[in-house]
Structures are given as C-alpha cells and as structure tokens.
GROMACS .gro file of C-alpha atoms in nm:
model
  262
    1MET     CA    1  23.041  17.214   9.507
    2ALA     CA    2  23.030  17.330   9.154
    3GLU     CA    3  22.689  17.454   9.018
    4ARG     CA    4  22.517  17.249   8.752
    5PRO     CA    5  22.528  17.406   8.416
    6THR     CA    6  22.208  17.564   8.301
    7ASP     CA    7  22.072  17.665   7.947
    8ASP     CA    8  22.016  18.022   7.843
    9ARG     CA    9  21.657  18.007   8.009
   10GLY     CA   10  21.809  17.911   8.347
   11ALA     CA   11  21.680  17.549   8.338
   12GLN     CA   12  21.905  17.265   8.391
   13PRO     CA   13  21.939  17.038   8.091
   14GLU     CA   14  21.842  16.721   8.267
   15GLN     CA   15  21.518  16.885   8.394
   16ARG     CA   16  21.431  17.045   8.071
   17SER     CA   17  21.463  16.675   7.900
   18VAL     CA   18  21.225  16.535   8.170
   19SER     CA   19  20.984  16.825   8.129
   20ALA     CA   20  20.986  16.768   7.742
   21GLY     CA   21  20.907  16.418   7.793
   22ASP     CA   22  20.617  16.479   8.026
   23GLU     CA   23  20.478  16.717   7.754
   24SER     CA   24  20.532  16.437   7.491
   25ALA     CA   25  20.332  16.195   7.712
   26ARG     CA   26  20.055  16.457   7.776
   27ASP     CA   27  20.021  16.517   7.407
   28THR     CA   28  19.999  16.140   7.332
   29ALA     CA   29  19.723  16.089   7.582
   30LEU     CA   30  19.540  16.400   7.433
   31VAL     CA   31  19.570  16.255   7.085
   32ARG     CA   32  19.446  15.915   7.211
   33GLY     CA   33  19.134  16.080   7.395
   34LEU     CA   34  19.057  16.280   7.085
   35ARG     CA   35  19.087  15.982   6.856
   36ILE     CA   36  18.841  15.778   7.080
   37LEU     CA   37  18.618  16.089   7.087
   38SER     CA   38  18.622  16.127   6.711
   39SER     CA   39  18.559  15.767   6.648
   40VAL     CA   40  18.258  15.772   6.878
   41ALA     CA   41  18.121  16.081   6.713
   42GLU     CA   42  18.183  15.951   6.343
   43THR     CA   43  18.037  15.610   6.430
   44GLY     CA   44  17.759  15.726   6.602
   45GLU     CA   45  17.729  15.410   6.829
   46THR     CA   46  18.004  15.167   6.924
   47ASN     CA   47  18.139  14.958   7.214
   48ALA     CA   48  18.492  14.957   7.392
   49LYS     CA   49  18.598  14.631   7.184
   50GLN     CA   50  18.535  14.778   6.864
   51LEU     CA   51  18.715  15.101   6.947
   52ALA     CA   52  19.017  14.926   7.076
   53ALA     CA   53  19.056  14.732   6.774
   54GLU     CA   54  18.989  15.007   6.533
   55LEU     CA   55  19.235  15.238   6.701
   56ASP     CA   56  19.486  14.958   6.794
   57LEU     CA   57  19.461  15.033   7.177
   58PRO     CA   58  19.462  14.798   7.479
   59LEU     CA   59  19.109  14.752   7.591
   60SER     CA   60  19.177  14.854   7.932
   61THR     CA   61  19.332  15.185   7.798
   62THR     CA   62  19.008  15.222   7.590
   63TYR     CA   63  18.782  15.171   7.879
   64ARG     CA   64  19.007  15.444   8.081
   65TYR     CA   65  18.969  15.695   7.840
   66LEU     CA   66  18.591  15.630   7.778
   67LYS     CA   67  18.546  15.670   8.156
   68THR     CA   68  18.724  16.014   8.136
   69LEU     CA   69  18.508  16.114   7.839
   70ARG     CA   70  18.193  16.014   8.022
   71GLU     CA   71  18.301  16.225   8.337
   72PHE     CA   72  18.313  16.536   8.092
   73ASP     CA   73  17.990  16.455   7.954
   74LEU     CA   74  18.129  16.403   7.614
   75VAL     CA   75  18.005  16.045   7.563
   76GLU     CA   76  17.714  15.866   7.696
   77GLU     CA   77  17.697  15.489   7.779
   78PHE     CA   78  17.403  15.274   7.756
   79GLY     CA   79  17.435  14.897   7.831
   80GLY     CA   80  17.810  14.879   7.707
   81ARG     CA   81  17.734  15.103   7.395
   82TYR     CA   82  17.892  15.456   7.364
   83LEU     CA   83  17.727  15.745   7.183
   84PRO     CA   84  17.801  16.114   7.137
   85SER     CA   85  17.650  16.309   7.414
   86SER     CA   86  17.401  16.604   7.392
   87ARG     CA   87  17.685  16.834   7.531
   88LEU     CA   88  17.878  16.797   7.200
   89SER     CA   89  17.535  16.905   7.012
   90SER     CA   90  17.505  17.213   7.234
   91TRP     CA   91  17.897  17.301   7.158
   92SER     CA   92  17.808  17.277   6.785
   93GLY     CA   93  17.532  17.533   6.800
   94GLY     CA   94  17.238  17.277   6.847
   95ASN     CA   95  16.946  17.430   6.997
   96ALA     CA   96  16.784  17.339   7.328
   97THR     CA   97  16.540  17.113   7.165
   98ARG     CA   98  16.785  16.922   6.968
   99SER     CA   99  17.000  16.878   7.268
  100HIS     CA  100  16.703  16.744   7.472
  101LEU     CA  101  16.608  16.498   7.172
  102LEU     CA  102  16.971  16.365   7.210
  103GLU     CA  103  16.960  16.350   7.583
  104VAL     CA  104  16.620  16.169   7.625
  105GLY     CA  105  16.628  15.994   7.281
  106HIS     CA  106  16.821  15.663   7.352
  107ARG     CA  107  16.619  15.589   7.671
  108PHE     CA  108  16.277  15.687   7.497
  109LEU     CA  109  16.351  15.460   7.206
  110ARG     CA  110  16.473  15.180   7.418
  111ARG     CA  111  16.121  15.182   7.614
  112LEU     CA  112  15.940  15.218   7.266
  113SER     CA  113  16.139  14.914   7.112
  114ALA     CA  114  16.059  14.720   7.433
  115ARG     CA  115  15.680  14.778   7.408
  116SER     CA  116  15.649  14.723   7.017
  117GLY     CA  117  15.921  14.469   6.971
  118ARG     CA  118  16.044  14.678   6.671
  119THR     CA  119  16.341  14.924   6.589
  120SER     CA  120  16.275  15.265   6.694
  121VAL     CA  121  16.430  15.569   6.526
  122LEU     CA  122  16.443  15.952   6.569
  123ALA     CA  123  16.538  16.136   6.256
  124VAL     CA  124  16.571  16.517   6.184
  125ARG     CA  125  16.589  16.710   5.873
  126GLU     CA  126  16.900  16.886   5.784
  127GLY     CA  127  16.859  17.090   5.444
  128ARG     CA  128  16.770  16.860   5.180
  129ASN     CA  129  16.852  16.547   5.373
  130ALA     CA  130  16.755  16.361   5.684
  131VAL     CA  131  16.979  16.246   5.970
  132CYS     CA  132  16.920  15.965   6.205
  133LEU     CA  133  16.964  16.132   6.519
  134ARG     CA  134  16.897  15.841   6.778
  135GLN     CA  135  16.808  15.471   6.717
  136PHE     CA  136  16.753  15.164   6.920
  137ALA     CA  137  16.754  14.828   6.737
  138PRO     CA  138  16.673  14.464   6.860
  139ASP     CA  139  16.943  14.226   6.777
  140GLU     CA  140  16.725  14.069   6.512
  141ASP     CA  141  16.710  14.401   6.334
  142ALA     CA  142  17.092  14.474   6.342
  143ASP     CA  143  17.121  14.412   5.958
  144ILE     CA  144  16.869  14.674   5.863
  145ALA     CA  145  16.945  14.929   6.119
  146PHE     CA  146  17.070  15.283   6.036
  147ARG     CA  147  17.392  15.415   6.191
  148ILE     CA  148  17.350  15.717   6.427
  149TYR     CA  149  17.407  16.036   6.237
  150GLU     CA  150  17.374  15.850   5.902
  151VAL     CA  151  17.269  16.097   5.637
  152LEU     CA  152  16.960  15.961   5.456
  153PRO     CA  153  16.749  16.082   5.141
  154LEU     CA  154  16.433  16.274   5.212
  155ASP     CA  155  16.237  16.105   4.939
  156ARG     CA  156  16.290  15.754   5.051
  157GLY     CA  157  16.163  15.569   5.368
  158ALA     CA  158  15.893  15.642   5.598
  159GLY     CA  159  16.065  15.864   5.848
  160GLN     CA  160  16.242  16.063   5.575
  161ARG     CA  161  15.914  16.128   5.389
  162VAL     CA  162  15.746  16.241   5.703
  163LEU     CA  163  16.013  16.523   5.746
  164LEU     CA  164  15.995  16.611   5.357
  165ALA     CA  165  15.605  16.639   5.367
  166HIS     CA  166  15.630  16.911   5.633
  167ALA     CA  167  15.941  17.076   5.488
  168PRO     CA  168  15.916  17.415   5.317
  169SER     CA  169  15.774  17.427   4.965
  170GLN     CA  170  16.103  17.508   4.826
  171ILE     CA  171  16.277  17.214   4.981
  172ILE     CA  172  15.991  16.981   4.868
  173ALA     CA  173  16.036  17.114   4.503
  174GLU     CA  174  16.403  17.072   4.491
  175VAL     CA  175  16.386  16.720   4.634
  176ALA     CA  176  16.103  16.617   4.395
  177ALA     CA  177  16.302  16.748   4.092
  178GLU     CA  178  16.586  16.520   4.169
  179SER     CA  179  16.400  16.225   4.303
  180SER     CA  180  16.410  15.885   4.131
  181HIS     CA  181  16.033  15.870   4.207
  182PRO     CA  182  15.795  16.011   3.944
  183GLU     CA  183  15.738  16.370   4.080
  184GLU     CA  184  15.348  16.357   4.095
  185LYS     CA  185  15.368  16.044   4.268
  186LEU     CA  186  15.602  16.170   4.541
  187LEU     CA  187  15.390  16.475   4.576
  188GLY     CA  188  15.069  16.274   4.610
  189SER     CA  189  15.258  16.048   4.883
  190LEU     CA  190  15.341  16.382   5.058
  191ARG     CA  191  14.994  16.512   5.066
  192GLN     CA  192  14.859  16.173   5.195
  193ILE     CA  193  15.118  16.192   5.490
  194ARG     CA  194  14.997  16.534   5.583
  195SER     CA  195  14.632  16.416   5.563
  196SER     CA  196  14.680  16.085   5.766
  197GLY     CA  197  14.948  16.183   5.991
  198PHE     CA  198  15.136  15.856   5.898
  199ALA     CA  199  15.390  15.736   5.636
  200TYR     CA  200  15.439  15.362   5.568
  201SER     CA  201  15.737  15.230   5.351
  202GLN     CA  202  15.828  14.910   5.218
  203SER     CA  203  16.197  14.809   5.125
  204GLU     CA  204  16.283  15.157   5.026
  205LEU     CA  205  16.614  15.215   5.180
  206ARG     CA  206  16.709  14.862   5.310
  207SER     CA  207  16.582  14.551   5.120
  208GLY     CA  208  16.340  14.363   5.321
  209ALA     CA  209  16.282  14.646   5.578
  210ASN     CA  210  15.946  14.826   5.617
  211ALA     CA  211  15.855  15.118   5.844
  212LEU     CA  212  15.572  15.318   5.993
  213SER     CA  213  15.627  15.683   6.085
  214CYS     CA  214  15.473  15.995   6.239
  215PRO     CA  215  15.593  16.363   6.271
  216VAL     CA  216  15.663  16.486   6.621
  217ILE     CA  217  15.495  16.858   6.634
  218VAL     CA  218  15.556  17.100   6.887
  219ARG     CA  219  15.389  17.439   6.857
  220GLY     CA  220  15.318  17.402   6.499
  221GLU     CA  221  15.680  17.287   6.397
  222VAL     CA  222  15.783  16.949   6.305
  223LEU     CA  223  16.097  16.879   6.515
  224CYS     CA  224  16.168  16.524   6.405
  225SER     CA  225  15.998  16.210   6.290
  226LEU     CA  226  15.943  15.898   6.520
  227THR     CA  227  15.953  15.562   6.326
  228LEU     CA  228  15.898  15.195   6.417
  229ALA     CA  229  16.076  14.961   6.171
  230GLY     CA  230  16.149  14.576   6.112
  231HIS     CA  231  16.186  14.300   5.873
  232SER     CA  232  15.914  14.286   5.610
  233GLU     CA  233  15.823  13.937   5.704
  234ARG     CA  234  15.713  14.059   6.053
  235PHE     CA  235  15.607  14.407   5.954
  236GLY     CA  236  15.341  14.401   5.683
  237ASN     CA  237  15.034  14.616   5.654
  238ALA     CA  238  14.835  14.443   5.915
  239THR     CA  239  15.120  14.486   6.171
  240ALA     CA  240  15.180  14.846   6.072
  241THR     CA  241  14.802  14.920   6.129
  242SER     CA  242  14.812  14.751   6.463
  243LEU     CA  243  15.101  14.950   6.559
  244LYS     CA  244  14.952  15.306   6.490
  245PRO     CA  245  14.805  15.345   6.829
  246LEU     CA  246  15.128  15.263   7.004
  247LEU     CA  247  15.309  15.508   6.779
  248THR     CA  248  15.069  15.782   6.815
  249GLU     CA  249  15.081  15.742   7.205
  250ALA     CA  250  15.455  15.766   7.185
  251VAL     CA  251  15.457  16.061   6.968
  252GLU     CA  252  15.217  16.237   7.215
  253GLU     CA  253  15.448  16.135   7.518
  254LEU     CA  254  15.747  16.286   7.317
  255GLN     CA  255  15.578  16.600   7.223
  256THR     CA  256  15.475  16.673   7.601
  257ALA     CA  257  15.847  16.619   7.696
  258LEU     CA  258  15.968  16.847   7.423
  259SER     CA  259  15.715  17.126   7.477
  260GLU     CA  260  15.859  17.192   7.818
  261VAL     CA  261  16.199  17.287   7.658
  262CYS     CA  262  16.082  17.485   7.341
   0.00000   0.00000   0.00000
C-alpha cells in the first residue's frame, strides 16, 4: 500500500487541516469567553439576556460561558445578575482589603437594603475621583442607581464627599480648586462631615436622588464610604435622620469584618 504524502514537518495534509480547524475553534471559543468577561467587567453588573443581546450570542451559549467563568472565580452571580469577582481585583493589584470588600460587598449591601428599604452603595477613592465598588438597588431606585465601577466626582454626592473629607490635604485642595461649588462652602461642608461623621446630599448627582453616607474606618484609615440613597420624595431630612442609627450599625459591622483582613 502506498504511503500517504506528508508535508515537510511529517504531518499528513488532511491531519494538519483538521488540527488547524480545531485551533480556529478554540480561538473562537476563547474570544467569545473574553468578550463576555470584558463586558461583565466594563458593565459592572448585568444579566445573561443583556449579554447575549449585546454580544449577538445565543442565550444558551452565553449561559455556558458564564458557568465556566464562575467555575474559574472570574465572575460572581447573585440572583441572576453577574458581577466581576474579587479574584480579578487581586490579579490587578488590589490589596486584601479591597478584595474582601468586593467579596462580601454585594451580600452585605443586599442585607442592608432589605433592612432599610433603600439603595446601598460602597464607594472608594481613586486619586481625585470616587468609584462605585458595589451597589444594591431596589427596583424602584433603578433609574437613580450608579453603575458598578462608575467613576464619580469627589465633590458631589454624600458618599463621594465623605471620601473627600478624609482625603489627603493636597487632594482636597486640588478638587476644591476645580469644583463648581464655591471653595469655602465646600471646605466648610468637609469640616462638618469630619465633625458629625455623616454627609447628606440632595439631588447632587442624580436629579431627585438623596443620600446619607458614613466613612468606614479601620485602624485610622478610611477604606470606603457606605451610603443609603433613594428618591427624594421618600428620602427627606426626617428619613435621613431616622436612618442614621441603622447606617451607623452597618458601618460598625463592616468595620469589624474588615479589621480581620487589614
């Protein structure tokens, strides 16, 4: 029987073609997985139907890739919503505390929202901006909610001003110099926050949205702000005052949990 021809690497042409096809299929699968992971990371929080529509993928295929990403701890799933995992933060150089905030944040905020009936937000300072790290919003607050990883100005909004109030003096000076608020008024607000431990805002970043916030402090360092927010018609001054004990209790609970990893 005549031998089948081989190429200069000793592989038979038909076999090389199949191998190349398998490699192409693997590349396609990898690209699809990375597109889904990138979309979850950029959106911050989404569901399978939104991902499938955005990426033009079958819903069953989207679920299959999400299952794999969950198995590798690259995304987390809460009630059908998918978020970037704390593992991604640790790979990008996030410290143990930030990773722990990501890990416990969604469940913690979900419990706080259930107790308060309001949107709950964890925000951190990144340079001269704040970033929404984790959030849980009831359906009625969906129109005023932040996006996870949304970059926010430090001079507007209760949670952001809490972070600014405890920022280094150089950061405060730089933000105040560029703020649309009168500088002395903003600096006075920051002094009041440091004195009272609370910040309250009304329609500063989202029209019709009010918020009450406290700093989360571990070993003298402000790690994040914890905020309750809602539509202004159900979150006026009296409501903010009534929620202060609940927010204080939640801050203390989070500080205790974080002190174990700091």
